[in-house]
Coordinates of C-alpha atoms in Angstrom, one line a residue:
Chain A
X1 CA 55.3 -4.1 26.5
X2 CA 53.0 -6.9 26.7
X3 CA 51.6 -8.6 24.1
X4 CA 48.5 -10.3 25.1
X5 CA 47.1 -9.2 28.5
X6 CA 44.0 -10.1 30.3
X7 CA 42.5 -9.0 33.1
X8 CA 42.2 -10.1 35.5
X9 CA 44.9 -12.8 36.6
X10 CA 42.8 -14.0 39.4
X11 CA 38.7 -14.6 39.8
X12 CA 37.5 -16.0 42.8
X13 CA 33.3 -16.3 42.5
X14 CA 30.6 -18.0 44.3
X15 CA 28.2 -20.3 41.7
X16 CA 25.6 -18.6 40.1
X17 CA 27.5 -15.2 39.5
X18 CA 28.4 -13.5 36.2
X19 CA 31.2 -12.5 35.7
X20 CA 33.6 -10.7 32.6
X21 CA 37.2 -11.6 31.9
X22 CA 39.0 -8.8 29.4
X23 CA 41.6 -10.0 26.3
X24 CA 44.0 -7.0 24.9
X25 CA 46.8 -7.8 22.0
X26 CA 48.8 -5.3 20.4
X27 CA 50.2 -7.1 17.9
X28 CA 48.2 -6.0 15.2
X29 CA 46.7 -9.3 14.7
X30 CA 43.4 -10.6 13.2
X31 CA 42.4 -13.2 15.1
X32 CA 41.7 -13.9 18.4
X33 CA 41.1 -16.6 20.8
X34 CA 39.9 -17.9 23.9
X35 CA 40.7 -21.4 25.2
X36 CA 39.7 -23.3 28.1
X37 CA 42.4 -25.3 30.7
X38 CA 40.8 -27.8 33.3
X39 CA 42.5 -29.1 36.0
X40 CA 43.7 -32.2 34.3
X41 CA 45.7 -29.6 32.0
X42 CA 44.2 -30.3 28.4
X43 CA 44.2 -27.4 26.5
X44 CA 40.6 -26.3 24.5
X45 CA 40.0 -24.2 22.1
X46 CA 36.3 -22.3 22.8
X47 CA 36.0 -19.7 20.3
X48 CA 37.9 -17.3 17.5
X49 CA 37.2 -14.6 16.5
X50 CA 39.2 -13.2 13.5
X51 CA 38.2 -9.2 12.4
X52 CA 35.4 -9.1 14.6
X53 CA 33.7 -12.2 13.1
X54 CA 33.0 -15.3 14.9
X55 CA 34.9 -18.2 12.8
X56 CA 35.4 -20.9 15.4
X57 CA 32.4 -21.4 18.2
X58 CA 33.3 -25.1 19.9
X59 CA 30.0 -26.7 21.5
X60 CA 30.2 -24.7 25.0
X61 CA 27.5 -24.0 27.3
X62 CA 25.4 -20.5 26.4
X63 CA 26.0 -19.3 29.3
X64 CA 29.6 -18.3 27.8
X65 CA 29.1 -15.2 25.3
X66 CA 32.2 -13.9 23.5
X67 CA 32.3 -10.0 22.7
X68 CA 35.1 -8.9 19.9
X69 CA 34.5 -4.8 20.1
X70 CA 37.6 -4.3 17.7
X71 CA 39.9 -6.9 16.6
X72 CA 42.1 -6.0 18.9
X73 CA 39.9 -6.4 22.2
X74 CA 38.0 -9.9 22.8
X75 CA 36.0 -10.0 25.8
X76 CA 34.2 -13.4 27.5
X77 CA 31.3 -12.9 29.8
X78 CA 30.0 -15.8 31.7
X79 CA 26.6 -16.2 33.0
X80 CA 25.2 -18.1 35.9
X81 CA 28.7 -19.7 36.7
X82 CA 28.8 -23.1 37.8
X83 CA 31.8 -25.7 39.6
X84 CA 33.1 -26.9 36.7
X85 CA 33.6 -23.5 35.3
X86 CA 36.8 -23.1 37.4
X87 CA 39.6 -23.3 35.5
X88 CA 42.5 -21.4 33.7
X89 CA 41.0 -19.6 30.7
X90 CA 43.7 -18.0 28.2
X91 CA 43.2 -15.6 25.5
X92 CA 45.6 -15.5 22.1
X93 CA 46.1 -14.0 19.2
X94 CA 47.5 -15.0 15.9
X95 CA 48.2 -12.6 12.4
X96 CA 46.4 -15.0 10.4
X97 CA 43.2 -17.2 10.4
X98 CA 43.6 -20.6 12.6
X99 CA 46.0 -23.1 11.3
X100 CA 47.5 -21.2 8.9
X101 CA 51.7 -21.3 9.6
X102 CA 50.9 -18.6 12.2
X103 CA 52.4 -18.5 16.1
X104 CA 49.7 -18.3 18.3
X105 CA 50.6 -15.5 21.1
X106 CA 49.1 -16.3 24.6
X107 CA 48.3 -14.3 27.3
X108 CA 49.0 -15.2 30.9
X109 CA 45.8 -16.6 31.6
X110 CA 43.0 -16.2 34.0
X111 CA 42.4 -18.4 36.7
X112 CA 38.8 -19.3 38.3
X113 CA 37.7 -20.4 40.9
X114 CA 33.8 -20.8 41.7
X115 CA 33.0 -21.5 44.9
Chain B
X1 CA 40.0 -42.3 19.4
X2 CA 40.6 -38.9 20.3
X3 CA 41.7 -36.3 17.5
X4 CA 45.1 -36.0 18.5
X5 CA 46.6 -38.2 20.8
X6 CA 49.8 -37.6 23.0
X7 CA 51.6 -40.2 26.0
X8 CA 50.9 -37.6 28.9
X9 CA 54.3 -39.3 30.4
X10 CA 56.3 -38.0 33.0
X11 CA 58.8 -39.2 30.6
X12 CA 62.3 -38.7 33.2
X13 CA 65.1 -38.3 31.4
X14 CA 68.9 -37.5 32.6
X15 CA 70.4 -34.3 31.3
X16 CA 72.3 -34.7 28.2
X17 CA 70.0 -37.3 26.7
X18 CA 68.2 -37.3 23.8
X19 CA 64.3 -37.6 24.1
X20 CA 61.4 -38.6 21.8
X21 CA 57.8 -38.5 21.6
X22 CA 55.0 -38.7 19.2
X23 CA 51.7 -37.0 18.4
X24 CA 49.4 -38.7 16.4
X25 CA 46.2 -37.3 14.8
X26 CA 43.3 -38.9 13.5
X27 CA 41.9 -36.6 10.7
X28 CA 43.9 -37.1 7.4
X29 CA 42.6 -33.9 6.3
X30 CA 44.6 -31.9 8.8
X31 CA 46.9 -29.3 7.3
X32 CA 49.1 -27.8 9.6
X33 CA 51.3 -29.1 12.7
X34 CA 53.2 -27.1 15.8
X35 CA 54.5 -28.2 18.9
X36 CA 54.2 -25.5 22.1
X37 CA 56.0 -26.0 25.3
X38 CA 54.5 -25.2 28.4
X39 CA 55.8 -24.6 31.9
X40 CA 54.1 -24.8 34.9
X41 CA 51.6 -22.5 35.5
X42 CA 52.5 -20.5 32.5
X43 CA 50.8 -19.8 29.1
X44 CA 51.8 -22.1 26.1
X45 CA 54.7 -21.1 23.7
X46 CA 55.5 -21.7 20.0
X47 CA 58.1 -24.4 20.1
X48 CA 57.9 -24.9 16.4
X49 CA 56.3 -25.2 13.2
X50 CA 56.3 -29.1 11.5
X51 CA 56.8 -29.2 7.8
X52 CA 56.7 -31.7 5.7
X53 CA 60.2 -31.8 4.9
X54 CA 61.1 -32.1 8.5
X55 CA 62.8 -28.7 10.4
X56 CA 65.5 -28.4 13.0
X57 CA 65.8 -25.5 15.3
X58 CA 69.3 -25.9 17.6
X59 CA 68.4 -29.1 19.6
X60 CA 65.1 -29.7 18.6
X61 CA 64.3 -31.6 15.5
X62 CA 60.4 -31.9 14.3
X63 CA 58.6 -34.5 11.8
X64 CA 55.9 -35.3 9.9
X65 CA 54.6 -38.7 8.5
X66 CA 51.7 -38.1 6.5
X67 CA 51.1 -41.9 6.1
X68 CA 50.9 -42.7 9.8
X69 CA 49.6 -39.5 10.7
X70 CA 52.0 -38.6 13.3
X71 CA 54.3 -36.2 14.1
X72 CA 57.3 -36.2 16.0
X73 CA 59.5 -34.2 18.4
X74 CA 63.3 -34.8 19.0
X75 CA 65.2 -33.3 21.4
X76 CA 69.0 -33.5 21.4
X77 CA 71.6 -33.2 24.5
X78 CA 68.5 -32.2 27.0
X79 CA 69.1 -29.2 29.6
X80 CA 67.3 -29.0 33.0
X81 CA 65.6 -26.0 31.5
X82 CA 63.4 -28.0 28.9
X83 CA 61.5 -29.8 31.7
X84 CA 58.1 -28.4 30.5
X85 CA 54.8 -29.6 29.1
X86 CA 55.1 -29.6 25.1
X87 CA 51.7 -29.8 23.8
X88 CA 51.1 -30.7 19.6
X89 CA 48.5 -28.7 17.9
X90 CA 46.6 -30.0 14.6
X91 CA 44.7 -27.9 12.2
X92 CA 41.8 -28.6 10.5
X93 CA 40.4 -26.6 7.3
X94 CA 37.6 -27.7 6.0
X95 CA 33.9 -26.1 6.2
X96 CA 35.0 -25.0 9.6
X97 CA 38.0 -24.2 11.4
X98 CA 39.6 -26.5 13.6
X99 CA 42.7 -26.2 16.2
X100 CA 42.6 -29.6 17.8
X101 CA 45.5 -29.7 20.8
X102 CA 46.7 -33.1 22.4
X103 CA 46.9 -33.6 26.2
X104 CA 50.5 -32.5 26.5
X105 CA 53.6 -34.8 27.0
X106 CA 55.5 -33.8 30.3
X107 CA 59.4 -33.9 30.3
X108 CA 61.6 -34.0 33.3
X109 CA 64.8 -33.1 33.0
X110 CA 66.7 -34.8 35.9
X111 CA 70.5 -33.7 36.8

């Protein structure tokens, strides 16, 4: 059973696309998350999301929307995508609210690439 | 200075050694420390949780020094199989929430 899934694994898009990438937990958890990895590896947080309400929204370009439908679902749909979009984006979830002594549960990440 | 600051390395080390390195974080109102491991091309994994008090988990020892805002990660008798990236994360709770990750340290194992 897999804990945190997304789909899908791989996107390859030209710039100037839209394009949707799904989160699923079923851990029962409350909050949810999607980070950003560039190529240089560092790890950043974009948004959370914990019961369906928007807690953490990082200073990202508008063209990045994130949709929670339940708290076990949290979707990002990404408009007009550019270069430096491409990168590994990974979704997790945690039981509690960020920072609290919680595991964060990753899933295995989507990679990008715009063309 | 960036909020939490790592040595990306490659720190090399022989199997069998023991191995060191430090996060430090910039905010003193930061509440809550881990340390994930990473392999390549995989999704980050809770290493551990950092107390205050210090915690141990088999061959891996964590800290926290409040006063010089670091923390700390100590790994005993190293095995090939903890070459990995092992990434600190920093909490923040203030008006907002804030997970602040460092840059990763990468460890190679060498035989």
């Amino acid at each position: 059973d897999t804990a945190v899934s997304q789909t899908p694994k791989y996107l390859v898009t030209q710039m100037g696309n839209d394009k949707s990438i799904k989160c699923e937990q079923n851990l029962g958890h409350d909050t949810m998350y999607w980070y950003k990895q560039d190529s240089k590896k560092f790890l950043k947080i974009m948004f959370s999301y914990n019961n369906k309400e928007l807690i953490i929204n990082e200073t990202v370009p508008n063209r990045f929307s994130p949709k929670s439908p339940d708290k076990a679902h949290l979707n990002l749909h990404i408009n007009s995508l550019e270069l430096g979009d491409s990168a590994v984006y990974f979704c997790a979830s945690s039981q509690d609210l960020p920072g609290v002594r919680d595991t964060q549960y990753f899933g295995p990440g989507t990679r990008l690439t715009v063309l | 200075r960036k909020e939490v600051e790592q040595d990306p390395g490659p720190f090399n080390v022989p199997e069998g050694a023991t191995v060191a390195f430090n996060c430090t974080y910039s905010n003193s109102a930061s509440q809550s420390f881990f340390w994930y491991r990473q392999d390549c091309r995989k999704e980050p994994k809770l290493l551990m949780s950092v107390y205050s008090s210090g915690n141990e988990d088999g061959r891996f020892t964590a800290q926290l020094n409040r006063a010089s805002q670091y923390i700390s990660l100590l790994i005993r008798d190293s095995k090939l199989s903890d070459s990995a990236t092992y990434l600190c994360v920093v909490s923040v709770m203030d008006s907002n929430y804030q997970l602040i990750w460092g840059a990763g340290t990468k460890l190679i194992i060498k035989p």
